PDB file of C-alpha atoms and ligand atoms in Angstrom:
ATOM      1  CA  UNK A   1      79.274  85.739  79.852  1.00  0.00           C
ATOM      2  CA  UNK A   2      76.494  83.023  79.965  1.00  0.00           C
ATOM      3  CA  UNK A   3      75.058  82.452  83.150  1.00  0.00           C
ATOM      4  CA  UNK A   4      75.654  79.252  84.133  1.00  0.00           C
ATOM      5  CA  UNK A   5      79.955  80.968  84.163  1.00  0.00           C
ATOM      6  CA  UNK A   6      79.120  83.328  87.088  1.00  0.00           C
ATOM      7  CA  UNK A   7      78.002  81.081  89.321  1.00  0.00           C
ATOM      8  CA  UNK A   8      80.531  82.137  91.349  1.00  0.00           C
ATOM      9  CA  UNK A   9      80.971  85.460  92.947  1.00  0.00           C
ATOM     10  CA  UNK A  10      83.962  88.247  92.821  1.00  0.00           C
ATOM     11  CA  UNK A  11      84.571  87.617  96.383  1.00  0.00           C
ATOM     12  CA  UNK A  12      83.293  86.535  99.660  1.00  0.00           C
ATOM     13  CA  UNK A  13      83.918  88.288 103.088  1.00  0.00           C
ATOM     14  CA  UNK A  14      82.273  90.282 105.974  1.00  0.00           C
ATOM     15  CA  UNK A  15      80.489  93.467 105.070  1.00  0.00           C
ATOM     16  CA  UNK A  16      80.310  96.032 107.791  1.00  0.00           C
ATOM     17  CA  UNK A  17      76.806  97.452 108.739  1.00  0.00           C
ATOM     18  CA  UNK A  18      76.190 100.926 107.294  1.00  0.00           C
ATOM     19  CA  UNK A  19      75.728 102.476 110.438  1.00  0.00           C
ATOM     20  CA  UNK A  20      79.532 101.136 111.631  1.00  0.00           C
ATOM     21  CA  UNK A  21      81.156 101.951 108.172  1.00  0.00           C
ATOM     22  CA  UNK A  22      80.104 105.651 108.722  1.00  0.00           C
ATOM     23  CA  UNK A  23      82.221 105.172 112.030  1.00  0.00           C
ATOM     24  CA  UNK A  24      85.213 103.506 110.683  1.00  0.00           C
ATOM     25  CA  UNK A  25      85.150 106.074 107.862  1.00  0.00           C
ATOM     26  CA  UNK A  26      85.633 108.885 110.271  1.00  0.00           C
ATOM     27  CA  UNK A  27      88.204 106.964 112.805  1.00  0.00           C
ATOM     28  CA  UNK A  28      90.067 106.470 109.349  1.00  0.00           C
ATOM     29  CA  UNK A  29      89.739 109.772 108.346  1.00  0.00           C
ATOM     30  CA  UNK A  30      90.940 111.447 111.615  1.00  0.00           C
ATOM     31  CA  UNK A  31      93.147 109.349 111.945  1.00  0.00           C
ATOM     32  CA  UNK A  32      94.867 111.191 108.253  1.00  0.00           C
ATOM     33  CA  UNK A  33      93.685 114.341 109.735  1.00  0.00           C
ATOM     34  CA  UNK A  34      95.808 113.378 112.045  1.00  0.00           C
ATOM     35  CA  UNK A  35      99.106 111.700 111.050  1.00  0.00           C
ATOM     36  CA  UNK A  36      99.656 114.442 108.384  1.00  0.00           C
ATOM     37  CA  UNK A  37     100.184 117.179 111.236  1.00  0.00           C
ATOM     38  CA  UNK A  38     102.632 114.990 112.939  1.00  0.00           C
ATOM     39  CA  UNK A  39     106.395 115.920 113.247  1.00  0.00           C
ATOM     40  CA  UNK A  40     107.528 112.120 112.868  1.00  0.00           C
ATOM     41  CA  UNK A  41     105.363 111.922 109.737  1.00  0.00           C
ATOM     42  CA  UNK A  42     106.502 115.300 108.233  1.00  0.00           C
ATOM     43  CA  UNK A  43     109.896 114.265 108.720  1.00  0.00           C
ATOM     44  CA  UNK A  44     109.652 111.318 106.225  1.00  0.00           C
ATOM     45  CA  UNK A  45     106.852 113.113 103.777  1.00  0.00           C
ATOM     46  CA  UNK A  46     109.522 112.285 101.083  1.00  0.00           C
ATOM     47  CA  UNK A  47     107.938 108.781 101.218  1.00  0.00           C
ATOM     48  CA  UNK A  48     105.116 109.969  99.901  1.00  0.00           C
ATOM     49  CA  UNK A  49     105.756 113.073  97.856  1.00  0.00           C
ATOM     50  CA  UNK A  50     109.167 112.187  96.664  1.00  0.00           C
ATOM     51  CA  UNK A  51     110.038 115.959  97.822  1.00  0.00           C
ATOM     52  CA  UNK A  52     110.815 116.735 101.381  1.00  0.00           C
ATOM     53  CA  UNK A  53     109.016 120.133 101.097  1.00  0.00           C
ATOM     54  CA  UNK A  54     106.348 119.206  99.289  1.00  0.00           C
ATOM     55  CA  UNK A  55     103.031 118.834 101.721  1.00  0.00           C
ATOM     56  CA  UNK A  56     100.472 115.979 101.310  1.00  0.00           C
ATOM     57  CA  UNK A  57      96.802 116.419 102.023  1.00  0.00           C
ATOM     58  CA  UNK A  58      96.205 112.452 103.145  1.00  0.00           C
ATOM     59  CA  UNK A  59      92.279 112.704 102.995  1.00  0.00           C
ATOM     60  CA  UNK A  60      92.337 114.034  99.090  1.00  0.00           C
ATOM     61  CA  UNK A  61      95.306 111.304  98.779  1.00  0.00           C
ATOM     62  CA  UNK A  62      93.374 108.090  99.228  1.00  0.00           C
ATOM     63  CA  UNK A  63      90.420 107.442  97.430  1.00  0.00           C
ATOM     64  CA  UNK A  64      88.148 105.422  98.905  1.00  0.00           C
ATOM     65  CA  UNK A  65      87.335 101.861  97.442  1.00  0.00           C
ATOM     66  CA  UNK A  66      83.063 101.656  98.341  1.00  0.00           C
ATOM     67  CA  UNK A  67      81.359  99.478 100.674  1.00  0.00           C
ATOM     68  CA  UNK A  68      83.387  99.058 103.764  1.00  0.00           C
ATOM     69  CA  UNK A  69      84.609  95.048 103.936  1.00  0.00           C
ATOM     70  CA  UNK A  70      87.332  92.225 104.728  1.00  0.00           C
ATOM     71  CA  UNK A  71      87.746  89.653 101.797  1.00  0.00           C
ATOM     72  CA  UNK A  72      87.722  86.534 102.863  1.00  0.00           C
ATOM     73  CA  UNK A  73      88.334  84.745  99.563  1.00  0.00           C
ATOM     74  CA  UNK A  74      88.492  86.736  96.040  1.00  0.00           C
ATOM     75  CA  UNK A  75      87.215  84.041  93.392  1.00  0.00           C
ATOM     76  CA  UNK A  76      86.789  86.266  90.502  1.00  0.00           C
ATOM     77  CA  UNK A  77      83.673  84.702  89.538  1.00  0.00           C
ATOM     78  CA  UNK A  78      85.272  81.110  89.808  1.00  0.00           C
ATOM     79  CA  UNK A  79      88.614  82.063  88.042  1.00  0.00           C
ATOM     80  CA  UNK A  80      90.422  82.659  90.876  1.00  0.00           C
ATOM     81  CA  UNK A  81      92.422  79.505  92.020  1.00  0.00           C
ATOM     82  CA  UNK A  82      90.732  77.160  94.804  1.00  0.00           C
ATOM     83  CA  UNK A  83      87.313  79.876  94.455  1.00  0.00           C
ATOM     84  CA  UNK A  84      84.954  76.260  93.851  1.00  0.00           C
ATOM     85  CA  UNK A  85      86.804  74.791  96.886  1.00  0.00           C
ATOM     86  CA  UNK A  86      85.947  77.429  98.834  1.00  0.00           C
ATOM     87  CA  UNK A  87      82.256  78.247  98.115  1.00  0.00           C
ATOM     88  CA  UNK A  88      81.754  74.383  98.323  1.00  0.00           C
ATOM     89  CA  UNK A  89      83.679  74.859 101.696  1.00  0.00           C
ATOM     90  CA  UNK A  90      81.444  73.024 104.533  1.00  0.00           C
ATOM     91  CA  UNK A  91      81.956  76.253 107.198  1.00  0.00           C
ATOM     92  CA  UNK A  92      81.360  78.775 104.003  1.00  0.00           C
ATOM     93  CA  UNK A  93      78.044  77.106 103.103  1.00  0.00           C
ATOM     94  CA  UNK A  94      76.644  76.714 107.019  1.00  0.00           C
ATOM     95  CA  UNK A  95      77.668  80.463 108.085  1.00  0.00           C
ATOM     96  CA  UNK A  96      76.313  82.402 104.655  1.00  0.00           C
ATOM     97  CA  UNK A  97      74.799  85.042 105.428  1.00  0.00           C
ATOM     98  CA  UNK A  98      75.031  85.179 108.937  1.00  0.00           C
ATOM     99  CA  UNK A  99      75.932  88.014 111.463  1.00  0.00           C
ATOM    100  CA  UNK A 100      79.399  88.443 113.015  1.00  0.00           C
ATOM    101  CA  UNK A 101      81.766  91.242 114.546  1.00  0.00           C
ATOM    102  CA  UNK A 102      84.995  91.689 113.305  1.00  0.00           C
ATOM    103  CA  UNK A 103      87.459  93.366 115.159  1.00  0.00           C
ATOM    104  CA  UNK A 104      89.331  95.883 113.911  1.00  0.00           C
ATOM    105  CA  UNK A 105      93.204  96.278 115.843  1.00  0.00           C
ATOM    106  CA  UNK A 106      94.991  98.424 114.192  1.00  0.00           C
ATOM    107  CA  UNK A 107      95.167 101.351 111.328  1.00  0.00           C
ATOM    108  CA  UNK A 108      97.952 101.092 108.702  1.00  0.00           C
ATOM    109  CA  UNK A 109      98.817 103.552 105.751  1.00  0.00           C
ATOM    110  CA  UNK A 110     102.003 103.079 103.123  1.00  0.00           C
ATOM    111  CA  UNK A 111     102.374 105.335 100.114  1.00  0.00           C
ATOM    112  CA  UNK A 112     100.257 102.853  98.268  1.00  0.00           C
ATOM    113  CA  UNK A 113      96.980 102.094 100.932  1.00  0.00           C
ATOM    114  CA  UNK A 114      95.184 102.679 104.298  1.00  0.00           C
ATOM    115  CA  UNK A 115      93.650  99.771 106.113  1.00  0.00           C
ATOM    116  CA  UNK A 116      92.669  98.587 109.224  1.00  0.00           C
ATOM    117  CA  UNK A 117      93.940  95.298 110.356  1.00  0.00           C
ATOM    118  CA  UNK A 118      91.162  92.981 111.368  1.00  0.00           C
ATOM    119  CA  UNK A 119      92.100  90.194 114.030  1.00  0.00           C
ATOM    120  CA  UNK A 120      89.676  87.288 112.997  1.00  0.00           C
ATOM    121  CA  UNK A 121      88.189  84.688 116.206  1.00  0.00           C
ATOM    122  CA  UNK A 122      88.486  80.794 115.878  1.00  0.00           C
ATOM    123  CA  UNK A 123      85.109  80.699 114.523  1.00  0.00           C
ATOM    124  CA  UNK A 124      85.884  83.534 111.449  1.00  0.00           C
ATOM    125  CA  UNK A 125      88.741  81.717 111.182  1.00  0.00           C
ATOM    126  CA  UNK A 126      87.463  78.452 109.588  1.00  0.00           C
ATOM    127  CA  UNK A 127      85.852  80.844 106.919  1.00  0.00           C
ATOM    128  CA  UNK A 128      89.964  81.923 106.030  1.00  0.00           C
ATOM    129  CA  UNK A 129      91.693  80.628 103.093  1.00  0.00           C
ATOM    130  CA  UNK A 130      94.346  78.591 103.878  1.00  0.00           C
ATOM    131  CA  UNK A 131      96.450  80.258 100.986  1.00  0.00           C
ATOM    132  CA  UNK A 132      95.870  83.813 101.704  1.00  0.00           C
ATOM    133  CA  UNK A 133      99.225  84.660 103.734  1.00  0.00           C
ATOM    134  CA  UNK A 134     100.740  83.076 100.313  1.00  0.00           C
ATOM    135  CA  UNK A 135     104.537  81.937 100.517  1.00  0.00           C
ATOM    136  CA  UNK A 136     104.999  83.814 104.000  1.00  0.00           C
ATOM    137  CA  UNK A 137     105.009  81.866 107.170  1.00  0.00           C
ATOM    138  CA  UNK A 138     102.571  84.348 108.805  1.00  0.00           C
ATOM    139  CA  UNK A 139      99.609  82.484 110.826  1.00  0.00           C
ATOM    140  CA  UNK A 140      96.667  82.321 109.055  1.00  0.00           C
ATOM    141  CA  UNK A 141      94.450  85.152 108.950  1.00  0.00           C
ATOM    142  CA  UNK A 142      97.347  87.587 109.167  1.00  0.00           C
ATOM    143  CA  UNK A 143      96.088  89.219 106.174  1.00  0.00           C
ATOM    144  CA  UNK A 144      92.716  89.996 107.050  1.00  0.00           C
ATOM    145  CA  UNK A 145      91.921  93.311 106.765  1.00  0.00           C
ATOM    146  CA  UNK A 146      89.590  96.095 105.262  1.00  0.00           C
ATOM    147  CA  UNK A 147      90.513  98.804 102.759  1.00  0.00           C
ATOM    148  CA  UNK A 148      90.028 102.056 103.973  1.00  0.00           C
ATOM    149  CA  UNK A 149      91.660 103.952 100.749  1.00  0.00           C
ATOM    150  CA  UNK A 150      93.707 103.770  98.025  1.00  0.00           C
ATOM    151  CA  UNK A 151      96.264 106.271  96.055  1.00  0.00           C
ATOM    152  CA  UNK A 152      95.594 107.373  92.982  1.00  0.00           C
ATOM    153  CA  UNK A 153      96.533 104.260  90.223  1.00  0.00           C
ATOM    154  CA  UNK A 154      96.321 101.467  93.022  1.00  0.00           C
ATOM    155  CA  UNK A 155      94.066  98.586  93.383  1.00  0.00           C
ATOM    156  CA  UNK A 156      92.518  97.357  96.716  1.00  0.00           C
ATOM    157  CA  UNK A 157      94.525  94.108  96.497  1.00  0.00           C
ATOM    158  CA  UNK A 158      97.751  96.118  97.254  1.00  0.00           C
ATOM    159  CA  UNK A 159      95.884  96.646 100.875  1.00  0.00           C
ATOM    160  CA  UNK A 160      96.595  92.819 102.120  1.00  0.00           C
ATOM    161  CA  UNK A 161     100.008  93.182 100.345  1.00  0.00           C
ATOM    162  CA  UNK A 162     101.273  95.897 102.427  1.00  0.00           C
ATOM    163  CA  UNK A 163      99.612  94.461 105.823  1.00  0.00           C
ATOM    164  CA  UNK A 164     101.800  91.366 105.150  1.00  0.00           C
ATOM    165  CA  UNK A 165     105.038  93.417 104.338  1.00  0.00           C
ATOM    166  CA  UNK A 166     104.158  95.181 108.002  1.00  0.00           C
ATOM    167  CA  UNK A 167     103.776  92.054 109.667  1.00  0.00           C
ATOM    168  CA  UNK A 168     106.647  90.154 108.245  1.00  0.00           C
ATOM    169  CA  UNK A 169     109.043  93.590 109.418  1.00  0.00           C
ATOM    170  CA  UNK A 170     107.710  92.613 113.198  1.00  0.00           C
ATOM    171  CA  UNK A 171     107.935  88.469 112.713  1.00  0.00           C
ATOM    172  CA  UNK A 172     111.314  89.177 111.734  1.00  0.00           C
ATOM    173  CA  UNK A 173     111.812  90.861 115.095  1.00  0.00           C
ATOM    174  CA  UNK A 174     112.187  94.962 112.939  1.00  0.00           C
ATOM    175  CA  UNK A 175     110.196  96.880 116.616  1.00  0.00           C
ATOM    176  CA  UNK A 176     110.193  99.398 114.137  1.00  0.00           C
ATOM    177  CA  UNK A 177     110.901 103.705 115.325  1.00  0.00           C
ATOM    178  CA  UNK A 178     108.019 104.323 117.819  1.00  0.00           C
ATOM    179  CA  UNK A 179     106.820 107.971 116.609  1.00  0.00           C
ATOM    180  CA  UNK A 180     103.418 109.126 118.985  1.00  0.00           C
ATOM    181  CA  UNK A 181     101.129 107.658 121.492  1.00  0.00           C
ATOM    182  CA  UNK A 182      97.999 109.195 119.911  1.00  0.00           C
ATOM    183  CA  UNK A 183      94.452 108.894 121.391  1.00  0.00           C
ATOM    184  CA  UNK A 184      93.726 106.132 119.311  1.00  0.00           C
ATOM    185  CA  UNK A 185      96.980 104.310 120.100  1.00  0.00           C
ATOM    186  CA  UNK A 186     100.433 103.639 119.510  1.00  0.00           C
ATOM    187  CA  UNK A 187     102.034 105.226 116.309  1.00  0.00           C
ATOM    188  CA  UNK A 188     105.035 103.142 115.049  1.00  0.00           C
ATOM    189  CA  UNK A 189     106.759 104.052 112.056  1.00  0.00           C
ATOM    190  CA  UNK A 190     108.854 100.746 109.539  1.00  0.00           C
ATOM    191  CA  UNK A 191     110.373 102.936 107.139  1.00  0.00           C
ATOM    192  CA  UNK A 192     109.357 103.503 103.242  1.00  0.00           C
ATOM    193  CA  UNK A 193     106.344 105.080 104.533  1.00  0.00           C
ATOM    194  CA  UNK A 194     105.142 102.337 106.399  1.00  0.00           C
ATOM    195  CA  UNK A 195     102.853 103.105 109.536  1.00  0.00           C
ATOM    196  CA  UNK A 196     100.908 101.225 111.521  1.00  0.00           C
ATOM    197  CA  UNK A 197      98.545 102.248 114.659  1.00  0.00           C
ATOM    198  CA  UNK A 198      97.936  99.839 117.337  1.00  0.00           C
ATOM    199  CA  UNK A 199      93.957 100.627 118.637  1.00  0.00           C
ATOM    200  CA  UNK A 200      94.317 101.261 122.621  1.00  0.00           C
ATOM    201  CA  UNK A 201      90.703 100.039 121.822  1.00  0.00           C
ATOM    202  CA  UNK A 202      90.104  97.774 118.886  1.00  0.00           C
ATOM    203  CA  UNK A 203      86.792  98.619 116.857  1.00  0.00           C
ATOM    204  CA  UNK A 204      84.073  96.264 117.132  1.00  0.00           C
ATOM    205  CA  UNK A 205      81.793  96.001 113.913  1.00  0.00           C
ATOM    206  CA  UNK A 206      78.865  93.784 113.379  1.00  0.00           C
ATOM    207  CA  UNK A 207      79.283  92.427 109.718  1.00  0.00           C
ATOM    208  CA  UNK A 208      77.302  89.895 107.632  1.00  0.00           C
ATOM    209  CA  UNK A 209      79.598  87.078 106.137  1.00  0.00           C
ATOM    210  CA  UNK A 210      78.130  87.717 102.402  1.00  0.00           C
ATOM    211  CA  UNK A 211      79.944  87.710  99.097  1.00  0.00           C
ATOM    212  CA  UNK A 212      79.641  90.475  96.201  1.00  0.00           C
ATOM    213  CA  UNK A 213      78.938  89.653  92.593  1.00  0.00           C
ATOM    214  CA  UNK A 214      79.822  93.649  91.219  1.00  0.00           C
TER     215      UNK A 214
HETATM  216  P1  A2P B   1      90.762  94.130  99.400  1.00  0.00           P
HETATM  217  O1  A2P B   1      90.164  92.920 100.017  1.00  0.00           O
HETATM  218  O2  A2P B   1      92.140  94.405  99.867  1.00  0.00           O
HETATM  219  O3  A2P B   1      89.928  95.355  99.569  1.00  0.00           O
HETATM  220  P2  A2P B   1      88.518  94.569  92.758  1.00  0.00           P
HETATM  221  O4  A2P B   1      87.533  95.696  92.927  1.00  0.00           O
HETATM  222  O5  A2P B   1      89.910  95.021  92.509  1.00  0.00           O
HETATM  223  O6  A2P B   1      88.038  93.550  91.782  1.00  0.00           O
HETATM  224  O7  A2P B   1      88.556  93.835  94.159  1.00  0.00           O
HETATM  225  C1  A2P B   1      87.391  93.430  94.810  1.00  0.00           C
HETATM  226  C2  A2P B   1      87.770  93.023  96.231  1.00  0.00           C
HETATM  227  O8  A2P B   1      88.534  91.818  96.208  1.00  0.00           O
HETATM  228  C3  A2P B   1      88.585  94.029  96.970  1.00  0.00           C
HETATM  229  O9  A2P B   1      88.075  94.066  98.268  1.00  0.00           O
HETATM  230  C4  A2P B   1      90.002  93.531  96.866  1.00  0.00           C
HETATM  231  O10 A2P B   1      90.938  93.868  97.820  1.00  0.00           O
HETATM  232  C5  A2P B   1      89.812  92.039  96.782  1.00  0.00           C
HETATM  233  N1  A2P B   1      90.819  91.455  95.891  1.00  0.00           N
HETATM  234  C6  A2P B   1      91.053  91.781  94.599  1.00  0.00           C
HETATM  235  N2  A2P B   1      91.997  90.993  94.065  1.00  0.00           N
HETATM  236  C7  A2P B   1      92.394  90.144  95.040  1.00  0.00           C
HETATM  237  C8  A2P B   1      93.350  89.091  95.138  1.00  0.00           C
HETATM  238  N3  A2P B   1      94.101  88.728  94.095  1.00  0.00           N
HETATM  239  N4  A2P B   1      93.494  88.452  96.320  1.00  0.00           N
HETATM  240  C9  A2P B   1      92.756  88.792  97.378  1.00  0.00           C
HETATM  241  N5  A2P B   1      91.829  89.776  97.363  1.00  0.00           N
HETATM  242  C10 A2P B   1      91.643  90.454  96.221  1.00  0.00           C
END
């Protein structure tokens, strides 16, 4: 495409430090190490496998999806509907390229994803789309989050997609099955392989508010 077409990036957001996406990696990662030895998760491995016998190795069952980040706004090199608005965005413009910590609240995994939630301040929040929660009537910023892993066939976008469907179970007052206090946290499980991990302590990581051109 000519040049003067990507002037635009594929998306903006907060990219973790290397040195804390090593450390979310292997929270993530014991976290599956985890959860797949767990009686309340072998219980509903159909969810996953289709096959209650069948077992399911979750580290080989995500792939993981590079650099370690939470999208603010995905422009799609300007295609993506209100992508000028936001770059032109006074808040977007002032606080590019500087250093924040996001905090990271919870782990979730479906069938489809792993993430961890990330609960944004007042400040990150003037750098959130006001459209990103889409037609639900979650608060804004409800859908912040990083992508930890994918299955096999799915694309990071599901990630936000299945935090929202976990949130919207709780606004509509679904306390979902508690299933393990682990050391991380609580383990609650929503059905249709749906879990979610409240952090006893939620992971602060430093992050530069950037925006990736791929
Ligand atoms: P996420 O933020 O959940 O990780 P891709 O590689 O598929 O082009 O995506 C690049 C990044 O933009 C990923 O981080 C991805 O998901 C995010 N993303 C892709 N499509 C969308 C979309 N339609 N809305 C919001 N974020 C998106």
């Amino acid at each position: 495409a000519p040049l003067e077409e990507v002037d635009l990036p594929l998306f903006f957001g907060w990219f973790l430090l290397s040195s804390v996406q090593e450390k979310v990696r292997c929270t993530s990662m014991d976290f599956l190490k985890t959860l797949d030895t767990l009686e309340a998760f072998k219980k509903h491995l159909a969810d996953f496998t289709g096959k209650a016998e069948k077992e399911v190795d979750l580290e080989q069952y995500f792939k993981p999806k590079g650099a370690l980040h939470c999208t603010t706004k995905f422009c799609n090199y300007g295609k993506a509907e209100g992508a000028k608005e936001y770059a032109e965005n006074p808040a977007v413009k002032a606080l590019y390229g500087s250093a924040f910590e996001v905090s990271l609240t919870a782990l979730f995994v479906t069938p489809r994803t792993v993430g961890a939630r990330v609960s944004l301040t007042d400040e990150q929040l003037q750098l959130w789309p006001a459209d990103a929660e889409q037609s639900s009537s979650l608060p804004p910023g409800s859908r912040a989050h990083i992508t930890l892993g994918c299955a096999e066939g799915v694309e990071p976008v599901q990630t936000g997609l299945d935090l929202l469907d976990i949130l919207a179970l709780q606004q509509d007052g679904q306390q979902g099955e508690p299933a393990e206090e682990m050391e991380l946290g609580s383990l609650t499980y929503y059905g249709e392989g749906r879990w979610l991990l409240s952090l006893r302590e939620p992971i602060g990581a430093p992050a530069c508010f950037s925006s990736f051109y791929g």
